[in-house]
PDB file of C-alpha atoms in Angstrom:
ATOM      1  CA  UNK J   1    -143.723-126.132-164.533  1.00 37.00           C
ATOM      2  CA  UNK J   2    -142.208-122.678-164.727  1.00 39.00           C
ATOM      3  CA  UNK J   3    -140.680-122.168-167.825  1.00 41.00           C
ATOM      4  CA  UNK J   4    -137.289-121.597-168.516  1.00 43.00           C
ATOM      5  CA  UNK J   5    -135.506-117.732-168.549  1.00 44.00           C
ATOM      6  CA  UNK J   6    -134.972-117.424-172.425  1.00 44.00           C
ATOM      7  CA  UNK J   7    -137.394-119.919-173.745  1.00 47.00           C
ATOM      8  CA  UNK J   8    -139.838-117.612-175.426  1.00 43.00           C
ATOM      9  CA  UNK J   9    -142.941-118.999-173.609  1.00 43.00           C
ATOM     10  CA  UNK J  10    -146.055-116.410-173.136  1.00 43.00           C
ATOM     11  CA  UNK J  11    -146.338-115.417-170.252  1.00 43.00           C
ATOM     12  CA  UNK J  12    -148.824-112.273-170.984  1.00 42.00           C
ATOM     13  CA  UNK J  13    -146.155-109.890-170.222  1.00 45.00           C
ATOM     14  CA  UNK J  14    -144.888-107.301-172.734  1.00 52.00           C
ATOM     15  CA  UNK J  15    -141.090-107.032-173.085  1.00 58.00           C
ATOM     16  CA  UNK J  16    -139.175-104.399-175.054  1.00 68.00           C
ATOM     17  CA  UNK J  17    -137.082-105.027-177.402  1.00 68.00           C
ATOM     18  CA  UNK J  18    -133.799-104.274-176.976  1.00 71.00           C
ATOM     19  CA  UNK J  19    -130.938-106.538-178.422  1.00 71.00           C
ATOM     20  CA  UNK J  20    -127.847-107.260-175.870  1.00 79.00           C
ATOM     21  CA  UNK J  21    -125.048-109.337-176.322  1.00 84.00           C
ATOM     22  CA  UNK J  22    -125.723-112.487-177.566  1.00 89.00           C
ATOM     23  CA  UNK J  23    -126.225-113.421-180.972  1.00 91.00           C
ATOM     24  CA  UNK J  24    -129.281-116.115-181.680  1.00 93.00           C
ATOM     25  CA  UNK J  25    -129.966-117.866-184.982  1.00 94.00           C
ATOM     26  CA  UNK J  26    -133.922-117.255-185.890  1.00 96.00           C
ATOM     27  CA  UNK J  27    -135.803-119.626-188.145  1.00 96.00           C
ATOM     28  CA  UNK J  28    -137.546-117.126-190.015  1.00 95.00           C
ATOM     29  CA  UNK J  29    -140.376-119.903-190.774  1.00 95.00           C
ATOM     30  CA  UNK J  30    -141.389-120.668-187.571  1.00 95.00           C
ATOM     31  CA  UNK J  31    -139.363-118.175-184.903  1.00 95.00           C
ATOM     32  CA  UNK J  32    -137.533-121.416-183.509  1.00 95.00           C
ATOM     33  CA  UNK J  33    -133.945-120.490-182.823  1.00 95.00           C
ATOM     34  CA  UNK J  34    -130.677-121.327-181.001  1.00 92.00           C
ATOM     35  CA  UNK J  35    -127.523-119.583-179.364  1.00 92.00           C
ATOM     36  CA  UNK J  36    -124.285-119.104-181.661  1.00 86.00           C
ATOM     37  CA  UNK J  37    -121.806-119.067-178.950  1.00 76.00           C
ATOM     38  CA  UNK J  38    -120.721-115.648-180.265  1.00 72.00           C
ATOM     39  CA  UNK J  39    -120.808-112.126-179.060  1.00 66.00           C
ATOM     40  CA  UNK J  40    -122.803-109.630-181.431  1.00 64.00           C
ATOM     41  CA  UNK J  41    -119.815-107.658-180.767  1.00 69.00           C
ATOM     42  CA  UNK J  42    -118.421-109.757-184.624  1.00 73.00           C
ATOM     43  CA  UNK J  43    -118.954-108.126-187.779  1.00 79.00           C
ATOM     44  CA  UNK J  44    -122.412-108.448-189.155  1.00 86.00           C
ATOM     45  CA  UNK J  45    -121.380-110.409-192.183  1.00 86.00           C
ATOM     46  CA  UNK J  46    -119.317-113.079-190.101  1.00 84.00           C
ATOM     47  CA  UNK J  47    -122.345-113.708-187.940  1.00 88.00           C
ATOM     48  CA  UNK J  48    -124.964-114.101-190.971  1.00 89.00           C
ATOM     49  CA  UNK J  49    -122.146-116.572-192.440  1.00 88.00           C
ATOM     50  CA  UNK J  50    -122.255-118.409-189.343  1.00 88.00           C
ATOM     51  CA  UNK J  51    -125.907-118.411-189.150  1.00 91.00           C
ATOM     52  CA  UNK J  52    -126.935-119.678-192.509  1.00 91.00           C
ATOM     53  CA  UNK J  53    -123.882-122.357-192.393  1.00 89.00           C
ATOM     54  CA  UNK J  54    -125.223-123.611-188.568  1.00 90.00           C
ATOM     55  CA  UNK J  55    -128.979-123.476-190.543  1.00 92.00           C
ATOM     56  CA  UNK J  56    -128.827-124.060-193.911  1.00 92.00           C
ATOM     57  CA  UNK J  57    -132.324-126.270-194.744  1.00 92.00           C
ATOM     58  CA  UNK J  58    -134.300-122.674-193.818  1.00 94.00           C
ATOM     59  CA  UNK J  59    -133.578-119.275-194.076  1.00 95.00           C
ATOM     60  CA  UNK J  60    -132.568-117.437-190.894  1.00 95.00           C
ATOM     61  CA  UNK J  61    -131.253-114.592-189.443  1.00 95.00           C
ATOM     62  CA  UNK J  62    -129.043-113.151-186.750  1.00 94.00           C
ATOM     63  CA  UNK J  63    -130.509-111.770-183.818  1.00 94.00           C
ATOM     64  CA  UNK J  64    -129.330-110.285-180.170  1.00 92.00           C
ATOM     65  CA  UNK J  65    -130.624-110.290-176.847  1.00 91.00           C
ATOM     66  CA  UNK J  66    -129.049-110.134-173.250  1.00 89.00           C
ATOM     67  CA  UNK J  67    -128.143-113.577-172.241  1.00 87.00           C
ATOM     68  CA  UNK J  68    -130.475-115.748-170.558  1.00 83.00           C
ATOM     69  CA  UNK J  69    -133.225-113.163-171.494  1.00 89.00           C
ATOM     70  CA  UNK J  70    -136.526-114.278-173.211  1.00 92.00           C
ATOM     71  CA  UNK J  71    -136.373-114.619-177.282  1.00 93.00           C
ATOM     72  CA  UNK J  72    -139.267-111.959-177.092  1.00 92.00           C
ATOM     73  CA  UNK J  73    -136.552-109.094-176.157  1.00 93.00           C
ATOM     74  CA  UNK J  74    -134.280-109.536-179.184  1.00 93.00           C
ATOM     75  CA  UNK J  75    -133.704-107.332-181.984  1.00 93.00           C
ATOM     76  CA  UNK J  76    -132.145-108.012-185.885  1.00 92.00           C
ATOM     77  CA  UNK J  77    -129.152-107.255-187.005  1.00 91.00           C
ATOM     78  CA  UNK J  78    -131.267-104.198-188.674  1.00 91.00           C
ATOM     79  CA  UNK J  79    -132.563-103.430-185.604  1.00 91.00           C
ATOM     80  CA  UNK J  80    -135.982-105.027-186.258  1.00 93.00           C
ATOM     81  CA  UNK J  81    -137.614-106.643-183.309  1.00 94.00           C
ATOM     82  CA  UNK J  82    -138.060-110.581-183.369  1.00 95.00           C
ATOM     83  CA  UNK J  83    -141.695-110.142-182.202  1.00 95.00           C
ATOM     84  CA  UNK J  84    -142.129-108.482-185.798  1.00 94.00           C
ATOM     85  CA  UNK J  85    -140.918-111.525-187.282  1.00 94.00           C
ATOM     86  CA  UNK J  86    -144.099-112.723-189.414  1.00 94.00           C
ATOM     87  CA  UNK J  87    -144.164-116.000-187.330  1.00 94.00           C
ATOM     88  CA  UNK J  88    -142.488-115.272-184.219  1.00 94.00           C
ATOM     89  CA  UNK J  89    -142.965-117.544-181.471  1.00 95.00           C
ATOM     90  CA  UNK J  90    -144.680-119.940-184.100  1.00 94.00           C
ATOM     91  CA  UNK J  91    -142.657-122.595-183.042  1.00 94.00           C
ATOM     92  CA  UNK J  92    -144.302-122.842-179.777  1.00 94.00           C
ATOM     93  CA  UNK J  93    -147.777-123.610-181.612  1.00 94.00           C
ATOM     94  CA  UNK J  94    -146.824-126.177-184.202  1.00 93.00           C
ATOM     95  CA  UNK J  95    -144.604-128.142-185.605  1.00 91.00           C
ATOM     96  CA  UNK J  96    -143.990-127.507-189.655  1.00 90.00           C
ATOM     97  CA  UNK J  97    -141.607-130.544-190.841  1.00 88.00           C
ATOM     98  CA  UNK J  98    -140.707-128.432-193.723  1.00 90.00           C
ATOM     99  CA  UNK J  99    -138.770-125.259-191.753  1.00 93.00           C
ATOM    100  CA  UNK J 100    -135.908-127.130-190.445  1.00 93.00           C
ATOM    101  CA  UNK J 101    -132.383-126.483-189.972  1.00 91.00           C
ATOM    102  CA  UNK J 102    -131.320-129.827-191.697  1.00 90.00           C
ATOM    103  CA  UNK J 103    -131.961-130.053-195.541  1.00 89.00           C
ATOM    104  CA  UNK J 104    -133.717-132.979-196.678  1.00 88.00           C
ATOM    105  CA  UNK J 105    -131.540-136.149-198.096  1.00 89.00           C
ATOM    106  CA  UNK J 106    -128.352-134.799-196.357  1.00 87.00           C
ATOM    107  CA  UNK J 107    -126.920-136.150-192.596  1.00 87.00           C
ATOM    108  CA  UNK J 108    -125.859-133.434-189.880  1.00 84.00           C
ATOM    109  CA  UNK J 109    -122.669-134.170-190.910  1.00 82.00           C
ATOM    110  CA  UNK J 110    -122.986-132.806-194.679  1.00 84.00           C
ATOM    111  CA  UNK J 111    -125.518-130.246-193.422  1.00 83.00           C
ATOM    112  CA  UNK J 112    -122.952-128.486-191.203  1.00 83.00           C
ATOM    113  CA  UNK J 113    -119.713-128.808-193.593  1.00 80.00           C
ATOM    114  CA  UNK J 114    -120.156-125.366-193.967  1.00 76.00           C
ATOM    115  CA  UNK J 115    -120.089-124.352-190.508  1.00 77.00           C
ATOM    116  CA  UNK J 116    -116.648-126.016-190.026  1.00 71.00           C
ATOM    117  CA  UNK J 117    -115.215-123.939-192.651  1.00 70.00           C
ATOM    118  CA  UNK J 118    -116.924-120.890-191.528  1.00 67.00           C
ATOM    119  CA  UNK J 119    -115.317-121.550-187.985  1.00 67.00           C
ATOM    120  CA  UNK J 120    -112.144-122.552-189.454  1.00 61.00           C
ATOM    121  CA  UNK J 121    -112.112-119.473-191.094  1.00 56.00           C
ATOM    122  CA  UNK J 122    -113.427-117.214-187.821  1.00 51.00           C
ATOM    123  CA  UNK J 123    -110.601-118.717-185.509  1.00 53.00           C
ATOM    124  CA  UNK J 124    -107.673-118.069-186.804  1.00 55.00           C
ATOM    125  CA  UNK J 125    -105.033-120.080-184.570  1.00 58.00           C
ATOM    126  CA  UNK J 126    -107.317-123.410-184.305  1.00 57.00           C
ATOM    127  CA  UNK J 127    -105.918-126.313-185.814  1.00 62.00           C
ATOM    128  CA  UNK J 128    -108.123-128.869-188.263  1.00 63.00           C
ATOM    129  CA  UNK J 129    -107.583-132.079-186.561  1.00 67.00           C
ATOM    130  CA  UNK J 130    -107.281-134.784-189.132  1.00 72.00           C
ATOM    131  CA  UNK J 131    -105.573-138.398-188.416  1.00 75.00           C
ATOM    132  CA  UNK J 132    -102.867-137.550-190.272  1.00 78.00           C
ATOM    133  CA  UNK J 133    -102.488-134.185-188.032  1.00 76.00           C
ATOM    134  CA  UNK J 134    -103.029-136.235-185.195  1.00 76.00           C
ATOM    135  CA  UNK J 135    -100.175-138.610-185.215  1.00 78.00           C
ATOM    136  CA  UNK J 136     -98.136-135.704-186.402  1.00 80.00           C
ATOM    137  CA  UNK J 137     -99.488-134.296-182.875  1.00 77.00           C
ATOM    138  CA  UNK J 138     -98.735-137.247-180.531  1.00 79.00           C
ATOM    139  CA  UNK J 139     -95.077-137.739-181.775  1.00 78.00           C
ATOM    140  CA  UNK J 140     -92.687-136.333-178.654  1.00 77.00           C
ATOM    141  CA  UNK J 141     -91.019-132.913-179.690  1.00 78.00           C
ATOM    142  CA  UNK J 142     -87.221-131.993-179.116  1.00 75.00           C
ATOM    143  CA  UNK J 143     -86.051-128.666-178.869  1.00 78.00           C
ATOM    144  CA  UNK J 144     -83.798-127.784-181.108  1.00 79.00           C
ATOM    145  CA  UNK J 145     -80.818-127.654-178.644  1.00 79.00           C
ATOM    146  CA  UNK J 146     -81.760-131.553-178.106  1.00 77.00           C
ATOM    147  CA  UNK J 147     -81.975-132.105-181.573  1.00 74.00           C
ATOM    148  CA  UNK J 148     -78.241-129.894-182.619  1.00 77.00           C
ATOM    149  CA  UNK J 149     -77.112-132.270-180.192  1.00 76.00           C
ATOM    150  CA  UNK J 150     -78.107-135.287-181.358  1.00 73.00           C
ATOM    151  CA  UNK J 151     -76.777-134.591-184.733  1.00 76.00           C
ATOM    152  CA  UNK J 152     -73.838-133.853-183.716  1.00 75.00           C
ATOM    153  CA  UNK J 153     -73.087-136.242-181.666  1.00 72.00           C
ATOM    154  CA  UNK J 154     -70.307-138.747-182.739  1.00 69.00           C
ATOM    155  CA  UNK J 155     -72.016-142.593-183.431  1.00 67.00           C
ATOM    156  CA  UNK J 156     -72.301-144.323-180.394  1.00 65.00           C
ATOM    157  CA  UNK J 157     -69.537-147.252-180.405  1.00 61.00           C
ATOM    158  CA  UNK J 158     -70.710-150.491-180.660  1.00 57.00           C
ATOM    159  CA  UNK J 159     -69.531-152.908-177.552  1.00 61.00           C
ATOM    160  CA  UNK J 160     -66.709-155.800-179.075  1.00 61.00           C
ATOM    161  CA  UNK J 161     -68.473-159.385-179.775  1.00 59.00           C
ATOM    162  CA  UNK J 162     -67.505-161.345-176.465  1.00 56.00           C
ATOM    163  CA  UNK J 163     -66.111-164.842-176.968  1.00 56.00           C
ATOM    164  CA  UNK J 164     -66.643-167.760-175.231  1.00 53.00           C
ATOM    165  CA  UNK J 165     -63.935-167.539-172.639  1.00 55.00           C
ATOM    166  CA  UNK J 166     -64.813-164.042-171.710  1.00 54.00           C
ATOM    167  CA  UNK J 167     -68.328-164.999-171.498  1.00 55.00           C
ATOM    168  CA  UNK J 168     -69.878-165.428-167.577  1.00 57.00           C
ATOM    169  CA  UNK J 169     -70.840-168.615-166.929  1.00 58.00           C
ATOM    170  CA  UNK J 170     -74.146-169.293-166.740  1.00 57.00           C
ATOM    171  CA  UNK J 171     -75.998-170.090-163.201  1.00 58.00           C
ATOM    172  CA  UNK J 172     -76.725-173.608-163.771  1.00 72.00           C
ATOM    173  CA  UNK J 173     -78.952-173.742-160.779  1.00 76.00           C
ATOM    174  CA  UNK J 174     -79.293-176.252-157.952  1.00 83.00           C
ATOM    175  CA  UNK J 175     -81.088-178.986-157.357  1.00 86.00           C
ATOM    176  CA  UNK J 176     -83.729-178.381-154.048  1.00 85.00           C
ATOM    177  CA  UNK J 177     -85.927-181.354-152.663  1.00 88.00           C
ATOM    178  CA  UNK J 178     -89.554-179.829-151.905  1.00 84.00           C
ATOM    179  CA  UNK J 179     -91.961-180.963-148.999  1.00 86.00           C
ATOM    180  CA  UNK J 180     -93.439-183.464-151.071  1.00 87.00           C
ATOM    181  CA  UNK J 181     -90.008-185.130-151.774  1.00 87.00           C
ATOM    182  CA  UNK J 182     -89.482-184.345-155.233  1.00 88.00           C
ATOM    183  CA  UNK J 183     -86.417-183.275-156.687  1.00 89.00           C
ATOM    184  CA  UNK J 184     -86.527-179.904-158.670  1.00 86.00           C
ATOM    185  CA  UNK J 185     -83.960-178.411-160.928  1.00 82.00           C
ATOM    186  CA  UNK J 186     -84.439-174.317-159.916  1.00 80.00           C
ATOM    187  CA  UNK J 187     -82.369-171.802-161.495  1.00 79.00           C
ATOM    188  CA  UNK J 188     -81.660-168.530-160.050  1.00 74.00           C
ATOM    189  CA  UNK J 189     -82.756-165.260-162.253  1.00 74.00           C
ATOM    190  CA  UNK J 190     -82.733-162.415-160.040  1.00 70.00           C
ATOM    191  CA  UNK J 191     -79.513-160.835-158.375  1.00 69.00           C
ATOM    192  CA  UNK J 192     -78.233-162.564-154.933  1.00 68.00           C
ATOM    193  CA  UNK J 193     -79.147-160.870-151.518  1.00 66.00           C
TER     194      UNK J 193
END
């Protein structure tokens, strides 16, 4: 099986280095790493934020390549290539239960608190959805010509208690013999066709 465009596998060939447009977060332990889902076109300092909040059980570091292109052909921030990386492509060779991106004793969840503020912080007009933002969410909106109008609006009057006399009378129903020859007492609900 072929491996996959971006995957970092061996294949013998020498690539240059050259960076590109996306930014990768590099395990410095073992070379592992994973897309940000953000252009290297950010500031330097937002990206390395982003990084070590999306990786904080290791140290790691921002890198760029051209999408889809192998790990081999991306460069550091600094412009260092990854293939200088001490243990670049390590990954591929073993498995060290020590460099990972989750700290020991702590869930995902707790792990990547950081990241949510760091992306709260990177997108401006997103909203933090909590349940109490939620419900605030779901409740229908009036415009404020709706709503002038509303207050405005005189109370509406309250129909006059009917008396008995007033009062319809009530369909009492009829009596209707069935094919079985029982008697039934049916009362009409709906309106008369």
């Amino acid at each position: 099986m072929a491996p996959a465009p971006g995957d970092g596998a061996d294949d013998g060939n020498d690539v240059d280095a050259h960076g590109g447009s996306q930014a990768v977060c590099v395990r410095t332990c073992d070379g592992g790493f994973f897309p940000m889902n953000m252009s290297s076109h950010h500031d330097q300092d937002t990206l390395n934020e982003l990084c070590t909040a999306l990786c904080p059980g290791t140290q790691a570091a921002v890198y760029t390549r051209n999408p889809n292109s192998e790990i081999k052909t991306a460069v550091s921030l600094d412009g260092t290539p990854y293939m200088d990386l001490p243990n670049a492509l390590k990954f591929q060779k073993s498995f060290d239960s020590a460099c990972t991106c989750q700290p020991v004793g702590k869930t995902w969840a707790e792990a990547l608190a950081g990241a949510e503020t760091a992306l709260g912080s990177l997108r401006k007009g997103d909203i933090m959805v909590t349940p109490e933002k939620a419900a605030e969410m779901s409740r229908p909106k009036m415009d404020t010509k709706t709503r002038a109008a509303l207050i405005a609006a005189p109370p509406a009057a309250v129909p006059a208690q009917t008396t008995a006399t007033d009062a319809k009378p009530v369909d009492q129903g009829t009596d209707v013999t069935g094919p079985d020859g029982v008697t039934r007492h049916v009362r009409t609900v709906g309106p008369k066709l």
